[in-house]
mmCIF file of C-alpha atoms in Angstrom:
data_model
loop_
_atom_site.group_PDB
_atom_site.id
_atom_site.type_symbol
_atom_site.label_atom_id
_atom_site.label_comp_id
_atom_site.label_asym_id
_atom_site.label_seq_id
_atom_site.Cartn_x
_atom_site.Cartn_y
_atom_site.Cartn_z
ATOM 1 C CA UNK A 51 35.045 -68.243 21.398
ATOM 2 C CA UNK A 52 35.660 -64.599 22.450
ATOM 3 C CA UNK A 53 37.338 -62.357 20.281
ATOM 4 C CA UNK A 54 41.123 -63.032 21.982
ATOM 5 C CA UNK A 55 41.231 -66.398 21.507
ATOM 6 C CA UNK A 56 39.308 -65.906 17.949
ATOM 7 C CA UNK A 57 42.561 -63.691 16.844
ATOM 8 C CA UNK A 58 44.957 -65.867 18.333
ATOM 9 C CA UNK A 59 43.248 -68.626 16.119
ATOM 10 C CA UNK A 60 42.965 -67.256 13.010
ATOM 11 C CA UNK A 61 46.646 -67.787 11.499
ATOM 12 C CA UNK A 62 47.772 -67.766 7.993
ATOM 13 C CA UNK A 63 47.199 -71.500 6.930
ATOM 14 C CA UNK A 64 48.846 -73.534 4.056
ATOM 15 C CA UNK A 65 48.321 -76.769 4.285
ATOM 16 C CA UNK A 66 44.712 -77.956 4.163
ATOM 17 C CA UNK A 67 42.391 -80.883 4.311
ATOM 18 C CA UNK A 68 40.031 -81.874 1.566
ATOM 19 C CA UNK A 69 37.041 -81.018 3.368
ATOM 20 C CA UNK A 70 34.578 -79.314 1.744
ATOM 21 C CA UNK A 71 33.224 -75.624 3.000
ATOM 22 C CA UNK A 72 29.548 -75.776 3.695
ATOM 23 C CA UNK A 73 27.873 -73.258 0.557
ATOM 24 C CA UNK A 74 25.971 -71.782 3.376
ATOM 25 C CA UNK A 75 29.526 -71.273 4.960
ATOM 26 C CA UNK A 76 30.315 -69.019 2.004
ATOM 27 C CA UNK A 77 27.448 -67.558 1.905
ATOM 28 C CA UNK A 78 27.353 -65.839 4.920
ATOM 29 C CA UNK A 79 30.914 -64.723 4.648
ATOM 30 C CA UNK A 80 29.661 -62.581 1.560
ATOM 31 C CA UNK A 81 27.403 -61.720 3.262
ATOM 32 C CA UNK A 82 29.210 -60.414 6.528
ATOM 33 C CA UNK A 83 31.793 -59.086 4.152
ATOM 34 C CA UNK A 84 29.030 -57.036 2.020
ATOM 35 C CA UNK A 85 28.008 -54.660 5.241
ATOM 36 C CA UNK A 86 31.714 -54.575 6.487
ATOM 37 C CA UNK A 87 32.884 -50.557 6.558
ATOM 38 C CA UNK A 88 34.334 -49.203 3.866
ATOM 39 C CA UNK A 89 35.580 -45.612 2.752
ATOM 40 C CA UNK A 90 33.085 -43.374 1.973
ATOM 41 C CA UNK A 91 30.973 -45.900 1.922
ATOM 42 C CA UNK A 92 32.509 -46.420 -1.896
ATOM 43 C CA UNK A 93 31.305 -49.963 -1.912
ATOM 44 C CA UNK A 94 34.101 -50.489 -4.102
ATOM 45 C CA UNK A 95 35.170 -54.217 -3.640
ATOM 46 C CA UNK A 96 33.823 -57.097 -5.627
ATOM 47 C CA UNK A 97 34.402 -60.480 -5.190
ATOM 48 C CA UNK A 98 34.921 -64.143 -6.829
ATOM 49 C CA UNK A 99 34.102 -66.754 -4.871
ATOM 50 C CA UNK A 100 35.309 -70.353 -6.115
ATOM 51 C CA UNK A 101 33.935 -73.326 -4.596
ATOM 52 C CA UNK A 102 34.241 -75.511 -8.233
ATOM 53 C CA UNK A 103 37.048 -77.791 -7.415
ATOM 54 C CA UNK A 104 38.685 -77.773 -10.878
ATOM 55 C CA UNK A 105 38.739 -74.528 -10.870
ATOM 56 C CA UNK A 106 40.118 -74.229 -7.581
ATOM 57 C CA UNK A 107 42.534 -76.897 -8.841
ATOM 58 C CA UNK A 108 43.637 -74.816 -11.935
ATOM 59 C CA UNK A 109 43.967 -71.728 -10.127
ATOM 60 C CA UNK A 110 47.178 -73.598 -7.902
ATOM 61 C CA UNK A 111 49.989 -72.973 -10.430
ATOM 62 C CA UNK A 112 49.068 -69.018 -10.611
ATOM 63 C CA UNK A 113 50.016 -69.073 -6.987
ATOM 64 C CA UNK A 114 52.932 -67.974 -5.519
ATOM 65 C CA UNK A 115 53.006 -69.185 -1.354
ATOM 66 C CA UNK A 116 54.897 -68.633 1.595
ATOM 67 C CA UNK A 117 58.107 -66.731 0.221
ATOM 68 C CA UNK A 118 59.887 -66.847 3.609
ATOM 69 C CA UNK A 119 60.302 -71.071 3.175
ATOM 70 C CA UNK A 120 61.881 -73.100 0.207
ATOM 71 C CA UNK A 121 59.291 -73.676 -2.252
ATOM 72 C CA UNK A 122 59.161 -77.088 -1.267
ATOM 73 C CA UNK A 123 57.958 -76.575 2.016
ATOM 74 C CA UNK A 124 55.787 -73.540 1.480
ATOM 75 C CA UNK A 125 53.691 -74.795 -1.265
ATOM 76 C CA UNK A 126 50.714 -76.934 -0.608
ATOM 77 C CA UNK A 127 51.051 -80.089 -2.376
ATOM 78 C CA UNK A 128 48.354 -82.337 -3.542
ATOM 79 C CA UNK A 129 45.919 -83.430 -0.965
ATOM 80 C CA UNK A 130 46.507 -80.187 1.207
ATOM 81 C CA UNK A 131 45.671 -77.018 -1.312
ATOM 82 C CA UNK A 132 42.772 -75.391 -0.171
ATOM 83 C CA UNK A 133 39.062 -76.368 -1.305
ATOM 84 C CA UNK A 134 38.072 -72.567 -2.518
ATOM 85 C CA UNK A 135 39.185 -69.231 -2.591
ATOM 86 C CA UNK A 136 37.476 -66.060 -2.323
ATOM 87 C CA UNK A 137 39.260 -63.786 -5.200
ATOM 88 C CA UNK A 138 38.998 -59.589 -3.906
ATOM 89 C CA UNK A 139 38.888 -57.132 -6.793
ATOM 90 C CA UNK A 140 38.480 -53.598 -6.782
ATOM 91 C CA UNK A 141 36.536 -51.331 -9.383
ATOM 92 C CA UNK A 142 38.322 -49.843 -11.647
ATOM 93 C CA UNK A 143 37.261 -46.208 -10.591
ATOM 94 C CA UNK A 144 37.751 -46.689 -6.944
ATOM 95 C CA UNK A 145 38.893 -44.188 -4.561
ATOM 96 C CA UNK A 146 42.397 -43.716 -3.173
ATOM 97 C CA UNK A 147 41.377 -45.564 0.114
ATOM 98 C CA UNK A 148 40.400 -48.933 -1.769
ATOM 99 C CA UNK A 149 42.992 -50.749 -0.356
ATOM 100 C CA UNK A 150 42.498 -50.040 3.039
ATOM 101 C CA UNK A 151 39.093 -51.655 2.364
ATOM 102 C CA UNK A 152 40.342 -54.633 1.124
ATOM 103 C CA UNK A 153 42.427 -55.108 4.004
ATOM 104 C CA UNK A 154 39.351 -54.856 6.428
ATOM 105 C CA UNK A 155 37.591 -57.067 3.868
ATOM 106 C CA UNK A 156 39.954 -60.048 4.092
ATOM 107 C CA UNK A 157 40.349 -59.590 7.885
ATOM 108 C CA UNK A 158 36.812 -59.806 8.566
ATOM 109 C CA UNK A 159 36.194 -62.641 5.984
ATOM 110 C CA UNK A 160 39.281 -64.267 7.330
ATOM 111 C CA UNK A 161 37.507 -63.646 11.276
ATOM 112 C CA UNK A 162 33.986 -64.984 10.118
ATOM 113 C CA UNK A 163 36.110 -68.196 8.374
ATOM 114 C CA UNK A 164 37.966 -68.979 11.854
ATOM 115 C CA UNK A 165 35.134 -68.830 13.743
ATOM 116 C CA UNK A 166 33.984 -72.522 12.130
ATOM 117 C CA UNK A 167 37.205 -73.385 12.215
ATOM 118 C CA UNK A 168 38.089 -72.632 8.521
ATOM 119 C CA UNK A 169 41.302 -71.924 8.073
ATOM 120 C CA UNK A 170 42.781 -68.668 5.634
ATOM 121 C CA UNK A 171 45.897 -67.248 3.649
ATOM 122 C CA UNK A 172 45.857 -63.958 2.005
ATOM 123 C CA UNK A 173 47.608 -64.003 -0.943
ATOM 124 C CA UNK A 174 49.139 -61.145 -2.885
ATOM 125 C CA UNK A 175 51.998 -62.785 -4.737
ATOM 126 C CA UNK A 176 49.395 -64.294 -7.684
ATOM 127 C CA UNK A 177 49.269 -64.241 -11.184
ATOM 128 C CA UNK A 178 46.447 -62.122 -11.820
ATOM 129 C CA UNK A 179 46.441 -62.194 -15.856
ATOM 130 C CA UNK A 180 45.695 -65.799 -15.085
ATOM 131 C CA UNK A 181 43.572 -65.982 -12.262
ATOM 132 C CA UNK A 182 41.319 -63.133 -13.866
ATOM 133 C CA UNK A 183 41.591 -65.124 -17.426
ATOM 134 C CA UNK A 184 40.697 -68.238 -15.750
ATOM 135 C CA UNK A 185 37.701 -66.954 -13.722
ATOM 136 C CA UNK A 186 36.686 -64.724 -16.725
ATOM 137 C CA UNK A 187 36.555 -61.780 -14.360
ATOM 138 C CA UNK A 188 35.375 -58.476 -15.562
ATOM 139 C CA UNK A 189 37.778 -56.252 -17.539
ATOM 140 C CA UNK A 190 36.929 -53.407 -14.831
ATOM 141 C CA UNK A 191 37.521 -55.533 -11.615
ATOM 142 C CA UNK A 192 40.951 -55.065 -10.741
ATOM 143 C CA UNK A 193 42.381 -57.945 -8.715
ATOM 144 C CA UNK A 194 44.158 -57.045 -5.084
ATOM 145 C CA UNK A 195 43.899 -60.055 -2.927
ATOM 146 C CA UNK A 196 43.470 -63.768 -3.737
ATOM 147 C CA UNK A 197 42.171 -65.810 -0.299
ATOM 148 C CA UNK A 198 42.447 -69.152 0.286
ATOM 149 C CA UNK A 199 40.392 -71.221 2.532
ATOM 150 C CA UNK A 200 39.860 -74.779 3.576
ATOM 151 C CA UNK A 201 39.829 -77.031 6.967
ATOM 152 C CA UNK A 202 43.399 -76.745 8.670
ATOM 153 C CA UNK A 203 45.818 -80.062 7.973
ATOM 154 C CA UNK A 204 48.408 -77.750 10.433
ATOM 155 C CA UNK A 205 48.873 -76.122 13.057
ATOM 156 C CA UNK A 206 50.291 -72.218 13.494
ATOM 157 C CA UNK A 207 51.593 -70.557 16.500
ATOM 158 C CA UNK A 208 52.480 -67.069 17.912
ATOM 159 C CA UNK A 209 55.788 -67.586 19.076
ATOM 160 C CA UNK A 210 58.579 -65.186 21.125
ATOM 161 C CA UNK A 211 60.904 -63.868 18.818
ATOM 162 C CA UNK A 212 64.157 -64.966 19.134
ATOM 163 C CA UNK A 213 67.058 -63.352 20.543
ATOM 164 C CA UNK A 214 68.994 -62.554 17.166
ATOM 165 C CA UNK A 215 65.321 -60.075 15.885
ATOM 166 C CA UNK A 216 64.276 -62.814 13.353
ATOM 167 C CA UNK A 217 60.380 -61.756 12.545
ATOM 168 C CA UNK A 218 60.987 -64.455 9.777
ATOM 169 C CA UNK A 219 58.234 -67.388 10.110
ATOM 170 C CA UNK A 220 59.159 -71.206 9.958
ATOM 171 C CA UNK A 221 58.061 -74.848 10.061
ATOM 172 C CA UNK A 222 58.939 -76.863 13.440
ATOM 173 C CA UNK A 223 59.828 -80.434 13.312
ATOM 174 C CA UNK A 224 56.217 -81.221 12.607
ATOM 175 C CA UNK A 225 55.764 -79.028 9.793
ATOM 176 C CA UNK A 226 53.946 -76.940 11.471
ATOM 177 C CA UNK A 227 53.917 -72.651 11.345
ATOM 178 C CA UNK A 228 55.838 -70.995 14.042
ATOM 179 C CA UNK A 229 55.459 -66.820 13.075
ATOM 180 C CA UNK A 230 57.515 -64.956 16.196
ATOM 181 C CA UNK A 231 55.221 -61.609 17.163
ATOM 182 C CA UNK A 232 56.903 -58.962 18.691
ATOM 183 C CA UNK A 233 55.895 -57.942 22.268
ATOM 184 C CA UNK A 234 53.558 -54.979 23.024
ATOM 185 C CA UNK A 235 56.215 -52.993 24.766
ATOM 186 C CA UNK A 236 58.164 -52.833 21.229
ATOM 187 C CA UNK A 237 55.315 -51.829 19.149
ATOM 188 C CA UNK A 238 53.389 -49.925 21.170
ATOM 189 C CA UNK A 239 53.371 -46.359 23.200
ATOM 190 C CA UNK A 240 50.980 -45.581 25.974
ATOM 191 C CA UNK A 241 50.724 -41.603 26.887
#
């Protein structure tokens, strides 16, 4: 797919099917992400990948999804959490432009993901002193993102936004994501 269609694609999922990822999926996506720019060329990101399925299973009630919905709604319930997560520390001596690089990290793993047609949240609202006690992650990785992947069970669109401003996503009759973008004109200055 070309690189349009690949962005339009590549949504924030939260509802997935029990597929599992192909290792060799993973694998390359740490791989991708390990030449990816980063500041300096600090290197400073480190990653968790977890593919075990209890541990991807006991890593659900540290998580915190979709705060615009009703908990009820935004939460994956059994059968459609995601089959792995990819978990994006920092060192603890990184530079001041370490987030920036986390950002491109999860974009571009989130990109590589899409283009099998795995599906991706990025989650910040996690309880780290959990997930890091859980995944016995090093005392000097400091955690930043938590992604989740897995096959989509759901469908999310770019829609209009709406005539009262509301940049607020929501579910449509069939439970599916509707997140309003705003148009070019609004966000954007041309000289």
């Amino acid at each position: 797919m070309d690189f349009k269609e690949l962005s339009v694609k590549c949504r924030t999922y939260r509802r997935f099917s029990q597929d599992p990822i192909d290792p060799a999926i993973l694998d390359e996506l740490m791989e991708n992400v390990r030449i990816v720019s980063s500041a300096m060329n600090g290197q400073v990101l480190r990653y968790v990948v977890v593919k075990d399925p209890a541990l991807v299973k006991a890593l659900q009630p540290a998580i915190h999804w979709a705060a615009a919905l009703p908990k009820e709604l935004g939460t994956p319930k059994e059968g459609e959490q995601p089959v792995a997560f990819i978990l994006v520390c920092k060192e603890a001596h990184a530079n001041p432009w370490s987030d920036i690089d986390a950002g491109i990290a999860v974009r571009n793993i989130a990109l590589n993901a899409c283009s099998y047609g795995i599906g991706s949240a990025i989650l910040g609202a996690v309880e780290w002193n959990k997930v890091t006690s859980l995944l016995e992650v090093p005392e000097n990785w400091k955690p930043r993102l938590l992604m989740a992947l897995g096959y989509p069970s759901c469908e999310s669109h770019i829609v209009e936004v709406p005539a009262n401003g509301s940049i607020k996503y929501y579910l449509d009759e069939n439970k599916n994501y509707c997140v309003p973008k705003r148009a070019l004109k609004d966000i954007c200055i041309v000289k």
